[in-house]
C-alpha cells in the first residue's frame, strides 16, 4: 500500500471520527435541552417522571396519555377532577368509564380538543401522531377548526411559532413516530406563545386564572418579569414605624412575609403590617435602636402581573427623633400631646400670627378630615417656647397607629416676617399614638420652704392666668385668715415645660397650722381646659429660705463675664444692671459697672455682664463682684443680703463682632448671625447701614427695605425682589457691639448663601 493510500485512509478515519463526535455532541445537547424542559414541565405539574429524572423521552406517547397532557397544559386538571362523573362517559366505544384516563378524554371531546379515529372509537392505546398532538396543542392555545384543517396543521403550527424549521412550511405528511421528547418540546413552546386574540402567553393565562402559582412558575425558571419588584425607598417614621415604597404594586402580603433584623447580627424585630396600598406598605416593629443599621426583607411577592419574587432586601438606619433643621421657614417636628392635641415646632420663631386656625388642616390618606377654622381647631403659641404652637382638634380624636398629615398654609408668617414654605406652605406626617385624654388637674402640692409652695400640674399651663396672684387664694384653715400671695411664677416639672407654679407669700407659714389653697381659675396652654374653684389643703414646712449662691464666675474676655447661680433667676431682676458692681482688688479706686446684663431662657441660671469698651478689666488682676439683695430667684424671693464673689481676669482681648452666616431665609429676606452680642442701637438698627452687592459688579447695590433686631446675635433684613440667578455679598458700614464700641465694616464682604 503506497503512502498516498495510507494517508487517504487516515484522513477518512479522522473525518468520520470528528463527524461522529460532532453528531453525538449535538444529540447530547438536544437531549440535555429537552431534559431541562421536561424537568421544568415536571415542576409545573404537567409531566410526571419516575422520580429519578427519567421521562422516557425516546418512547412514544399514547393517545390516552396525550389527553392527560393537554388537560394539564390547559390548567383544567381540577375541573376534570371536580366533574369526573360528567366527563367519564366519553361516548367512545373503546373507553370504559372506569378507565383512569376516561375523564381526561371526556373533557377534551366535550371541549372540541380531540376527535376519534372513526367508528366512534378513540384508540387510547395507539401512539399519538405529531399532527394530532399539534392539533390538540393549538386548540389549547385557543385556535379552532375554523383556523386550520388536517391538511394545514403543520402550516398553522409553523405560522404561530409552535414548530420551527423550514421543512414544516407547507408540510402535510404526518409523523407517526412522534416521541415524548418532541411532545415535551411542543408543550414547552406552547407555554411561551400568546393565546389567540390576547396579549397573554399561555403561561401567563394559567397564572392569571390561578391554575399555576407564581412561586411555582418562578421556581421553575419561567418568570418573564421585565420589571422585577424592588424596594424603592424605606422611610423610618418613628421608633416603631417604617414606610416601604416599592417600584410597582404587589398583592397583599402577610406579616410573616416581612422581617426586620439588625445587619450582621440577626437580632430580629417583630413586625406587623398596618396598611398596604399598591406600592406602599406601612409596618410596625419592635423599638429600633437609634443609628443602628437594619435589614428589611420582604418574601413571596407577587406583582400585579402575577410575577413572583422570592425575596427583596434593603437597609435602613434605626429611628432617631431628629427635627427638621433649615434656614427656611418650615415645620420642624410634630409631637402628639394627647388624643386631640399636637405640638407643632417650626424652624423659625413664631408669634401670635401663628394662632390662625384657618392656616391648619388635618388629612388622612391625602383626604381632608378637619378643615381649619375656629369651630374645628384652636391654636395657641406654646408658653415658654418661641418656635412652637399647640393645636387642639375639636370633637375628634386621633386613632392609634393611623398616619395623619398636618398641612399648614403658606400665609402663616414667622417672627422673622417670612412665609411658611416661601408661601407654598408645608406639611408633615405623624403616626398617632394611644394617649388617653386626661383631665387637666393638679397632681402635686409641695411646700418648698416657709414662704413658698409649688403646684404641679399634669399639662402645660397658660402663663397669663397662672402668673396672676388673684388666680389663687390661700387661707389659714383654723380661723380662715387670708394669706397674701406676692408672686406666682411658672416653672418646669417632670410633666414638662411650664407645668408648675411656685406661689410665694408675703410673710412665712406657721409650721403649727394647716392651710388651704383655692384655685380660682387657671387654664392649660391650649385654653381649652380649666380648673375653677377647686380647694386643696397642705401642711407647711419649717425649712427656711436659703439664699441664692453664686456657683461660678467665668471671664469671657476683658469686657465680659458669665455668672452662674445655684438656681433659676427672675429674668427682670437678672437683667437689671443696677444689681451688679465690680471692684478691682488690685486697684481699689478702679470700679466698673456693667453696661448690659443679658439673660436668656436657654440658660436660666446664668447672666452675662458686659463692661464698657473703654473700661476693660486688666489681665491677671483680681476682681470682686457684688450683687445687691434686690436680685430675685425664679420664685420671686430676693436675697437677704448682698452676694460677693472674687475672680481673676483672663488675658482674652475683646474682639470685633463677626458675621458667621448670612443666608437667604426667604426670597426677599436675609438672616444675619453674629458670633458676638451686639447692641440694640444705631447703627445696628438702621437700614442704611446695610447693603448687598452683586458679586462681580461693584455698582449693583441694594439696600434693605426694613430691619428687625431679633436678639443680640441675630438681625433680619427685608428686601424687595432678589434675582437668585446672581450671587451676592453682604456689606455693612459699621457695627456696634454690646459694650458700645463701634467697628468699621470697610473691606468686609460676607458671601450670602441660599438657605438650606
XYZ file of C-alpha atoms in Angstrom:
756
model
C 0.000 0.000 0.000
C 1.543 3.269 -1.056
C 1.866 6.276 1.191
C -0.907 8.210 -0.617
C -3.499 5.482 0.029
C -2.450 5.177 3.693
C -2.717 8.931 4.133
C -6.139 8.966 2.473
C -7.404 6.198 4.767
C -6.132 8.025 7.884
C -7.783 11.239 6.731
C -11.075 9.426 6.091
C -11.000 7.861 9.563
C -10.326 11.260 11.159
C -13.217 12.863 9.282
C -15.580 10.052 10.279
C -14.435 10.277 13.902
C -14.954 14.036 14.021
C -18.334 13.676 12.302
C -19.499 11.022 14.744
C -18.206 13.074 17.666
C -19.985 16.197 16.436
C -23.203 14.272 15.837
C -23.011 12.731 19.294
C -22.323 16.103 20.824
C -25.254 17.690 19.005
C -27.572 14.870 20.046
C -26.326 15.175 23.610
C -27.077 18.921 23.584
C -30.569 18.278 22.262
C -31.304 15.623 24.859
C -29.979 17.833 27.615
C -32.148 20.705 26.393
C -35.250 18.524 26.204
C -34.468 17.006 29.583
C -34.312 20.504 31.077
C -37.668 21.331 29.511
C -39.086 18.069 30.850
C -37.861 18.947 34.318
C -39.482 22.367 34.004
C -42.812 20.824 32.963
C -42.476 18.430 35.865
C -42.126 21.343 38.287
C -45.275 22.845 36.784
C -47.154 19.593 37.373
C -47.648 18.904 33.653
C -45.305 15.944 33.264
C -44.569 13.026 35.581
C -41.353 11.035 35.616
C -40.237 8.021 37.572
C -38.838 10.179 40.383
C -35.272 9.564 39.224
C -35.186 12.092 36.401
C -36.293 9.591 33.759
C -39.091 10.809 31.491
C -38.882 8.080 28.791
C -38.204 10.754 26.211
C -37.264 8.255 23.499
C -40.577 6.403 23.701
C -43.872 7.250 22.095
C -46.919 8.783 23.755
C -50.257 7.001 23.737
C -53.377 8.899 22.759
C -54.849 8.393 26.232
C -51.708 9.913 27.752
C -51.827 12.765 25.255
C -55.301 13.697 26.533
C -53.988 13.973 30.106
C -51.022 16.056 28.925
C -53.284 18.524 27.137
C -55.662 18.817 30.113
C -52.677 19.721 32.299
C -51.368 22.126 29.661
C -54.758 23.853 29.698
C -54.787 24.024 33.509
C -58.014 22.032 33.718
C -56.900 19.185 35.976
C -59.024 20.386 38.895
C -62.090 20.873 36.705
C -61.735 17.336 35.394
C -61.469 16.023 38.938
C -64.429 18.076 40.157
C -66.640 16.986 37.233
C -65.350 13.452 36.983
C -68.819 11.927 36.822
C -69.691 14.202 33.902
C -66.574 13.527 31.847
C -66.040 9.769 32.349
C -68.779 8.993 29.866
C -66.816 9.836 26.746
C -69.131 8.347 24.109
C -66.215 6.318 22.657
C -66.851 2.580 22.463
C -63.275 1.685 23.316
C -63.139 3.674 26.588
C -64.790 2.448 29.749
C -65.965 4.854 32.432
C -63.609 3.125 34.855
C -60.515 3.757 32.739
C -58.115 6.096 34.572
C -57.944 8.415 31.576
C -61.677 8.453 30.778
C -62.455 11.839 32.339
C -59.497 13.460 30.565
C -60.645 12.183 27.202
C -64.236 13.171 28.000
C -63.198 16.725 28.814
C -61.178 17.011 25.609
C -64.008 15.670 23.477
C -66.614 17.923 25.082
C -64.385 20.967 24.508
C -63.526 20.005 20.904
C -59.862 19.478 21.718
C -59.672 15.941 20.296
C -61.593 13.712 17.947
C -61.753 9.966 17.476
C -60.200 7.703 14.871
C -63.533 6.707 13.294
C -66.340 4.264 14.054
C -66.892 6.054 17.369
C -63.546 4.896 18.642
C -60.715 6.875 20.236
C -57.806 4.438 20.055
C -56.471 5.118 23.556
C -53.580 2.681 23.261
C -52.458 3.905 19.859
C -49.487 6.223 19.634
C -50.335 9.857 19.136
C -49.033 11.312 15.894
C -47.402 14.685 15.543
C -50.293 16.267 13.667
C -52.763 15.003 16.269
C -50.759 16.421 19.176
C -50.149 19.711 17.398
C -53.897 19.936 16.766
C -54.644 19.431 20.466
C -51.969 21.924 21.475
C -53.219 24.632 19.121
C -56.729 24.183 20.495
C -55.259 24.624 23.991
C -53.964 27.939 22.625
C -57.497 28.981 21.647
C -57.455 28.050 17.959
C -60.399 26.198 16.453
C -61.217 24.154 13.390
C -62.029 27.432 11.658
C -58.339 28.358 11.843
C -56.892 25.211 10.267
C -57.771 21.730 8.973
C -55.987 18.420 8.983
C -54.004 19.256 5.877
C -52.867 22.656 7.193
C -51.907 21.605 10.736
C -48.175 21.918 10.094
C -48.542 25.187 8.261
C -50.597 26.774 11.071
C -48.248 25.432 13.741
C -45.327 26.889 11.797
C -47.082 30.238 11.325
C -47.756 30.726 15.056
C -44.284 29.524 16.101
C -45.321 26.251 17.700
C -42.858 24.425 15.445
C -39.744 25.746 13.775
C -37.674 24.673 10.828
C -38.304 25.346 7.195
C -39.373 21.742 6.500
C -42.652 22.426 8.324
C -43.537 25.211 5.918
C -46.042 23.526 3.571
C -45.533 20.056 5.066
C -48.569 17.708 5.075
C -47.196 14.191 5.682
C -47.834 13.166 9.314
C -45.081 11.964 11.640
C -46.334 8.695 13.124
C -43.164 8.097 15.189
C -43.699 11.132 17.402
C -41.651 10.791 20.605
C -42.155 12.063 24.118
C -39.144 14.320 23.616
C -40.963 16.062 20.761
C -44.117 16.259 22.896
C -42.128 17.961 25.671
C -40.638 20.431 23.212
C -44.093 21.261 21.826
C -45.660 21.756 25.268
C -42.783 23.909 26.467
C -43.004 26.090 23.354
C -46.783 26.396 23.716
C -46.379 27.948 27.172
C -44.375 30.793 25.641
C -46.893 31.569 22.863
C -49.734 34.033 23.121
C -53.237 32.644 23.382
C -55.281 33.530 20.318
C -56.627 37.097 20.293
C -54.954 38.013 23.616
C -51.736 39.663 24.771
C -51.038 36.954 27.331
C -48.970 33.844 26.811
C -50.485 30.523 27.758
C -48.242 30.501 30.817
C -49.450 33.943 31.888
C -53.067 32.897 31.270
C -52.622 29.912 33.577
C -51.110 32.159 36.252
C -53.829 34.801 35.941
C -56.541 32.166 36.189
C -54.932 30.745 39.313
C -54.104 27.428 37.662
C -50.403 27.969 38.363
C -48.884 29.597 41.410
C -46.468 32.437 40.535
C -43.980 30.980 43.004
C -44.092 27.608 41.228
C -43.513 29.324 37.889
C -40.601 31.333 39.280
C -39.067 28.244 40.879
C -39.348 26.514 37.505
C -37.298 29.313 35.964
C -40.061 30.557 33.656
C -40.648 34.057 35.044
C -40.690 36.656 32.261
C -40.853 39.610 34.632
C -39.402 42.605 32.786
C -39.700 44.822 35.883
C -38.837 42.794 38.980
C -40.245 44.135 42.225
C -37.725 46.262 44.120
C -37.740 48.395 47.255
C -37.575 51.997 46.061
C -37.403 53.676 49.449
C -37.529 52.887 53.156
C -38.746 55.779 55.312
C -38.286 55.433 59.064
C -41.156 57.436 60.519
C -40.763 56.617 64.184
C -39.033 54.291 66.617
C -41.567 51.598 65.643
C -42.778 52.808 62.261
C -41.487 52.122 58.768
C -42.950 53.020 55.377
C -41.778 50.868 52.461
C -42.195 52.094 48.898
C -41.968 49.607 46.009
C -41.364 50.244 42.329
C -44.624 48.510 41.340
C -47.813 47.318 43.027
C -47.822 43.907 44.714
C -50.566 41.694 46.029
C -51.450 41.531 49.697
C -48.638 40.320 51.922
C -48.763 38.558 55.279
C -46.994 39.646 58.449
C -44.705 36.638 58.108
C -43.577 37.830 54.663
C -41.725 40.796 56.174
C -38.793 40.547 58.547
C -36.527 43.196 60.056
C -33.229 42.372 61.716
C -30.012 44.031 62.784
C -27.461 43.878 59.992
C -24.791 41.196 60.587
C -26.307 40.300 63.974
C -29.624 38.659 63.022
C -31.393 40.143 66.034
C -34.944 40.057 64.685
C -37.607 42.677 65.404
C -41.226 41.593 65.390
C -43.190 43.126 62.519
C -46.848 43.756 61.793
C -48.349 45.133 58.598
C -50.524 48.128 59.438
C -51.564 49.028 55.904
C -50.778 48.088 52.318
C -51.911 50.029 49.273
C -50.488 49.393 45.810
C -46.820 50.324 46.068
C -46.727 51.350 49.739
C -46.528 49.219 52.874
C -46.551 50.554 56.425
C -45.315 48.277 59.191
C -44.908 48.464 62.950
C -41.828 46.909 64.549
C -40.312 46.455 67.962
C -38.466 49.555 69.118
C -35.462 50.224 66.892
C -32.100 51.322 68.228
C -31.074 54.787 67.083
C -28.355 54.942 64.414
C -28.126 51.121 64.134
C -28.189 49.569 60.647
C -31.087 47.205 59.966
C -32.055 44.972 57.048
C -35.645 44.691 55.881
C -36.527 41.566 53.904
C -39.793 41.003 52.042
C -40.555 37.492 50.796
C -43.116 35.866 48.490
C -44.021 38.934 46.473
C -46.467 38.707 43.586
C -46.844 41.760 41.380
C -49.975 42.843 39.533
C -48.865 40.776 36.509
C -48.653 37.700 38.736
C -44.879 37.559 38.604
C -43.335 36.015 41.695
C -40.240 37.278 43.501
C -38.796 35.118 46.232
C -37.344 37.959 48.308
C -36.052 41.512 48.175
C -33.948 43.379 50.723
C -32.973 46.888 51.686
C -31.091 48.539 54.533
C -32.076 51.429 56.775
C -30.823 53.186 59.889
C -32.806 52.872 63.115
C -35.025 55.805 64.015
C -33.562 58.865 65.659
C -36.011 61.600 66.512
C -34.362 64.390 64.589
C -36.214 67.581 63.955
C -36.028 69.204 60.533
C -33.372 71.914 60.557
C -33.481 74.598 57.913
C -32.662 78.238 57.264
C -36.072 78.449 55.594
C -39.400 78.638 57.417
C -40.639 75.049 57.659
C -42.297 72.626 60.033
C -39.559 71.176 62.223
C -41.378 68.391 64.063
C -44.744 67.283 65.426
C -45.317 65.849 68.881
C -48.622 64.322 69.910
C -49.621 65.525 73.381
C -52.965 63.791 73.772
C -55.729 62.169 71.756
C -56.684 65.619 70.446
C -53.638 67.849 70.980
C -50.487 68.339 68.907
C -47.373 70.427 69.449
C -46.015 71.742 66.150
C -42.478 73.103 66.086
C -41.089 75.388 63.376
C -37.602 76.240 62.121
C -38.230 79.964 62.684
C -39.549 81.667 65.819
C -43.242 82.487 65.672
C -45.672 84.784 67.482
C -49.428 85.308 67.712
C -49.548 85.479 63.903
C -49.297 81.684 64.040
C -52.559 81.430 66.027
C -54.786 81.403 62.937
C -56.924 78.218 62.793
C -57.626 78.861 59.102
C -53.996 78.036 58.290
C -54.160 74.489 59.656
C -55.854 71.317 58.447
C -55.621 67.602 59.250
C -55.562 64.995 56.476
C -55.614 61.234 56.233
C -54.536 59.483 53.029
C -54.484 62.879 51.261
C -58.126 63.472 52.140
C -59.011 66.397 54.385
C -60.501 65.271 57.692
C -60.556 68.598 59.503
C -60.614 71.915 57.701
C -59.072 74.685 59.742
C -61.498 77.157 61.293
C -62.271 78.306 64.816
C -65.060 75.743 65.139
C -62.749 72.800 64.423
C -59.266 73.819 65.565
C -57.801 76.039 68.265
C -54.187 77.250 68.082
C -52.026 78.731 70.845
C -48.346 79.668 70.893
C -46.739 77.343 73.415
C -45.819 79.119 76.631
C -42.081 79.213 77.160
C -41.397 78.341 73.522
C -40.737 80.813 70.737
C -40.943 78.239 67.952
C -43.998 76.093 68.708
C -47.775 76.108 68.784
C -50.239 73.744 70.376
C -53.231 72.888 68.228
C -56.318 71.148 69.507
C -58.795 69.463 67.191
C -62.339 69.734 68.475
C -64.816 66.858 68.525
C -62.191 64.484 67.131
C -59.618 62.052 68.499
C -56.633 60.603 66.676
C -56.781 56.828 66.169
C -53.836 54.753 67.300
C -51.383 53.584 64.601
C -53.028 55.737 61.916
C -50.901 58.094 59.849
C -52.158 61.667 59.657
C -50.878 64.759 57.878
C -50.772 68.265 59.299
C -50.949 70.753 56.432
C -50.266 74.440 57.058
C -50.914 77.192 54.533
C -48.206 79.422 53.144
C -49.912 82.509 54.580
C -48.539 81.644 58.029
C -45.860 84.189 58.886
C -42.929 83.830 61.288
C -41.428 86.302 63.738
C -38.811 86.935 61.050
C -41.549 88.094 58.677
C -41.111 85.065 56.403
C -43.936 82.980 54.956
C -44.133 79.242 55.528
C -42.593 77.265 52.697
C -41.964 80.521 50.815
C -45.752 80.981 50.584
C -46.264 77.400 49.356
C -46.963 76.129 52.867
C -45.679 72.913 54.377
C -46.928 69.614 55.709
C -45.656 66.773 57.855
C -46.939 63.319 58.723
C -47.149 61.706 62.131
C -48.266 58.337 63.459
C -50.903 58.681 66.156
C -50.228 57.053 69.497
C -52.661 55.821 72.093
C -52.680 58.660 74.600
C -55.612 58.754 76.928
C -57.213 62.171 77.133
C -56.523 63.106 80.727
C -58.311 65.895 82.512
C -56.256 68.962 83.354
C -55.589 68.707 87.064
C -53.319 69.489 89.983
C -51.173 66.435 90.679
C -48.962 67.736 93.458
C -48.706 70.455 96.107
C -45.262 70.685 97.709
C -44.036 73.187 100.355
C -40.594 74.391 99.199
C -39.752 76.484 102.246
C -41.518 78.605 104.859
C -42.539 81.149 102.189
C -43.261 79.146 99.021
C -45.258 76.187 97.728
C -45.076 74.517 94.316
C -48.195 73.457 92.419
C -47.577 70.675 89.900
C -49.977 70.157 87.004
C -50.177 67.313 84.504
C -50.151 69.602 81.457
C -48.509 72.848 80.344
C -50.382 75.804 81.768
C -51.388 79.170 80.395
C -48.772 81.538 81.804
C -51.079 84.543 81.585
C -53.572 83.145 84.091
C -51.045 81.047 86.012
C -48.841 84.026 86.920
C -51.734 86.165 88.199
C -51.736 86.082 92.011
C -55.517 86.526 92.119
C -55.891 83.146 90.403
C -55.211 81.634 93.846
C -56.394 82.101 97.406
C -54.517 80.794 100.479
C -56.060 80.737 103.952
C -55.101 79.516 107.395
C -57.729 76.814 107.931
C -58.481 77.230 111.657
C -59.907 80.730 111.538
C -59.866 81.365 107.792
C -57.284 84.128 107.816
C -56.304 85.009 104.229
C -52.605 84.870 103.351
C -51.215 87.426 100.899
C -49.626 85.946 97.768
C -46.972 88.267 96.367
C -45.635 86.186 93.474
C -46.795 83.416 91.118
C -44.081 82.039 88.833
C -44.341 79.250 86.273
C -41.599 76.646 86.100
C -40.957 73.122 84.868
C -41.570 69.732 86.439
C -41.449 66.076 85.428
C -44.521 66.584 83.232
C -42.757 69.149 81.066
C -42.122 72.823 80.446
C -44.370 75.280 82.308
C -46.286 72.548 84.097
C -45.758 74.020 87.584
C -46.377 77.240 89.516
C -44.478 78.478 92.567
C -46.526 80.672 94.931
C -44.647 82.944 97.329
C -46.365 84.668 100.274
C -45.600 87.972 101.986
C -44.830 86.515 105.399
C -43.983 82.977 106.453
C -46.075 79.880 107.017
C -46.645 78.732 110.600
C -45.456 75.142 110.916
C -48.104 74.502 113.596
C -51.018 75.368 111.353
C -52.748 73.822 108.340
C -53.534 75.843 105.246
C -55.995 75.739 102.423
C -55.490 76.611 98.761
C -58.254 77.647 96.410
C -57.517 77.732 92.691
C -59.956 80.334 91.458
C -59.335 79.877 87.742
C -56.408 78.613 85.703
C -56.324 77.130 82.205
C -53.965 74.840 80.354
C -51.792 76.066 77.498
C -54.485 75.303 74.926
C -57.041 77.413 76.841
C -59.477 74.552 76.358
C -59.357 73.097 79.875
C -59.736 74.885 83.181
C -59.507 74.287 86.892
C -62.041 76.509 88.623
C -62.846 76.936 92.320
C -61.051 73.796 93.424
C -59.895 73.520 97.057
C -56.824 71.751 98.451
C -55.091 71.620 101.827
C -51.453 71.351 102.881
C -49.149 71.479 105.873
C -46.177 73.837 105.519
C -42.530 73.120 106.113
C -40.349 74.961 108.572
C -37.470 74.855 106.109
C -36.080 78.371 105.922
C -35.441 80.045 102.622
C -31.841 79.659 101.620
C -30.237 82.495 99.747
C -29.098 82.024 96.203
C -25.433 81.281 95.840
C -23.020 82.043 93.033
C -21.887 78.736 91.566
C -19.125 80.176 89.395
C -17.854 83.213 87.523
C -16.143 82.633 84.190
C -14.351 85.537 82.482
C -15.235 85.563 78.767
C -12.817 88.321 77.771
C -11.571 91.580 79.308
C -15.004 93.178 78.803
C -17.402 90.411 79.851
C -18.013 87.706 82.454
C -20.568 84.910 82.893
C -22.120 84.411 86.357
C -23.873 81.119 87.165
C -26.152 80.687 90.190
C -27.402 77.618 92.021
C -30.983 78.152 90.846
C -33.026 79.805 88.143
C -33.270 83.571 88.127
C -36.074 86.046 87.850
C -35.481 87.438 84.315
C -36.462 91.021 85.130
C -34.095 91.425 88.082
C -31.362 89.411 86.336
C -31.227 91.983 83.509
C -31.224 94.985 85.854
C -27.635 96.286 85.646
C -28.187 98.190 88.887
C -27.945 94.895 90.754
C -24.260 94.446 89.869
C -20.985 96.232 90.562
C -17.348 95.146 90.216
C -14.385 96.280 92.321
C -10.760 95.807 91.244
C -8.889 94.465 94.275
C -5.515 95.391 92.765
C -6.640 98.995 92.333
C -9.456 99.825 94.723
C -10.032 103.175 93.080
C -10.979 101.449 89.842
C -14.592 100.268 89.968
C -16.514 99.148 86.906
C -20.214 98.746 86.324
C -21.828 96.673 83.570
C -23.403 98.456 80.649
C -25.531 95.411 79.823
C -26.770 92.291 81.604
C -28.009 89.553 79.257
C -30.301 86.744 80.435
C -31.877 84.027 78.232
C -34.337 81.244 78.951
C -31.887 78.820 77.372
C -29.593 79.278 80.384
C -31.988 80.179 83.229
C -29.302 80.040 85.959
C -26.853 82.340 84.162
C -26.416 86.027 83.444
C -23.688 87.637 81.304
C -22.317 91.040 82.274
C -20.734 93.357 79.696
C -18.468 96.284 80.606
C -17.900 99.444 78.582
C -15.392 99.021 75.793
C -13.269 101.863 77.203
C -13.232 100.445 80.758
C -11.911 96.897 80.364
C -10.536 94.707 83.099
C -6.783 94.208 83.449
C -5.440 90.734 82.707
C -4.311 88.895 85.843
C -5.963 91.351 88.252
C -8.360 90.139 90.915
C -11.927 91.451 90.918
C -14.852 91.206 93.298
C -18.429 91.079 92.012
C -21.039 92.495 94.364
C -24.704 91.595 93.782
C -27.415 93.545 95.580
C -30.148 91.867 97.587
C -32.738 93.084 95.087
C -31.806 90.192 92.767
C -34.557 87.556 92.863
C -34.738 83.877 92.055
C -37.475 82.366 89.870
C -39.898 82.246 92.826
C -39.597 85.984 93.336
C -37.577 85.546 96.506
C -34.901 88.208 96.912
C -31.528 87.805 98.561
C -31.473 88.520 102.277
C -28.017 90.049 101.918
C -25.756 91.070 99.048
C -23.558 88.402 97.428
C -19.848 88.761 96.749
C -17.540 86.617 94.653
C -13.935 87.081 93.522
C -12.311 86.037 90.261
C -9.182 86.727 88.227
C -9.465 88.407 84.835
C -8.128 86.444 81.887
C -5.982 87.859 79.097
C -8.526 87.488 76.281
C -8.953 90.762 74.427
C -12.465 91.589 73.262
C -12.733 91.056 69.541
C -14.827 92.602 66.836
C -18.245 91.024 66.164
C -18.142 88.947 63.002
C -20.913 87.685 60.787
C -20.698 83.904 60.946
C -23.515 83.381 58.459
C -25.657 85.436 56.118
C -28.387 83.379 54.488
C -31.487 83.959 52.408
C -34.255 82.572 54.614
C -36.914 83.601 52.107
C -36.943 85.011 48.609
C -36.665 88.559 49.957
C -35.202 88.088 53.448
C -31.681 87.644 54.817
C -30.864 86.441 58.313
C -27.558 87.629 59.784
C -25.989 85.608 62.605
C -23.105 87.101 64.571
C -20.575 85.490 66.878
C -20.687 88.327 69.433
C -23.502 90.171 71.162
C -24.359 93.482 69.525
C -26.271 96.478 70.822
C -29.899 97.350 70.164
C -28.775 100.746 68.977
C -27.734 102.718 65.938
C -26.088 101.965 63.570
C -27.113 98.328 64.028
C -30.827 99.065 63.586
C -30.552 101.399 60.578
C -31.484 100.078 57.131
C -28.951 102.472 55.632
C -26.195 100.607 57.479
C -26.501 97.518 55.260
C -26.500 96.676 51.575
C -25.995 93.689 49.329
C -23.713 93.759 46.326
C -23.787 91.534 43.268
C -20.563 89.570 43.059
C -18.614 90.795 40.051
C -20.493 94.098 39.822
C -19.469 96.645 42.457
C -22.100 99.086 41.222
C -25.073 96.740 41.682
C -26.002 97.543 45.293
C -29.332 97.046 47.031
C -30.382 98.426 50.426
C -32.932 96.652 52.669
C -36.460 97.985 52.999
C -36.730 97.004 56.661
C -34.665 95.621 59.516
C -35.653 93.558 62.561
C -33.371 93.224 65.581
C -34.215 89.714 66.823
C -31.703 89.328 69.650
C -28.105 90.204 70.478
C -26.818 87.769 67.848
C -29.465 87.969 65.129
C -30.672 90.587 62.659
C -33.140 90.085 59.801
C -33.094 92.251 56.670
C -36.055 92.545 54.285
C -35.519 93.493 50.616
C -37.647 93.803 47.523
C -37.270 91.177 44.799
C -33.950 89.346 44.624
C -32.544 87.756 41.468
C -31.346 84.357 42.712
C -29.517 83.663 39.475
C -26.860 86.007 40.839
C -24.554 85.735 43.836
C -24.298 88.419 46.479
C -22.076 89.829 49.193
C -23.470 91.402 52.349
C -21.737 94.587 53.452
C -22.280 96.999 56.333
C -20.879 100.404 57.242
C -20.464 99.955 60.995
C -21.378 97.541 63.753
C -21.668 98.337 67.471
C -21.059 95.594 69.999
C -22.945 95.324 73.252
C -20.249 97.242 75.135
C -20.859 100.262 72.924
C -17.728 100.026 70.800
C -18.274 100.708 67.108
C -16.305 98.934 64.395
C -15.974 99.814 60.731
C -17.283 97.427 58.114
C -14.912 98.565 55.375
C -13.414 95.831 53.241
C -15.633 93.174 54.819
C -17.569 91.072 52.321
C -19.727 88.212 53.552
C -20.973 85.831 50.871
C -24.720 85.269 51.200
C -25.775 81.649 50.949
C -29.106 80.298 49.779
C -30.904 78.912 52.814
C -30.988 75.154 53.156
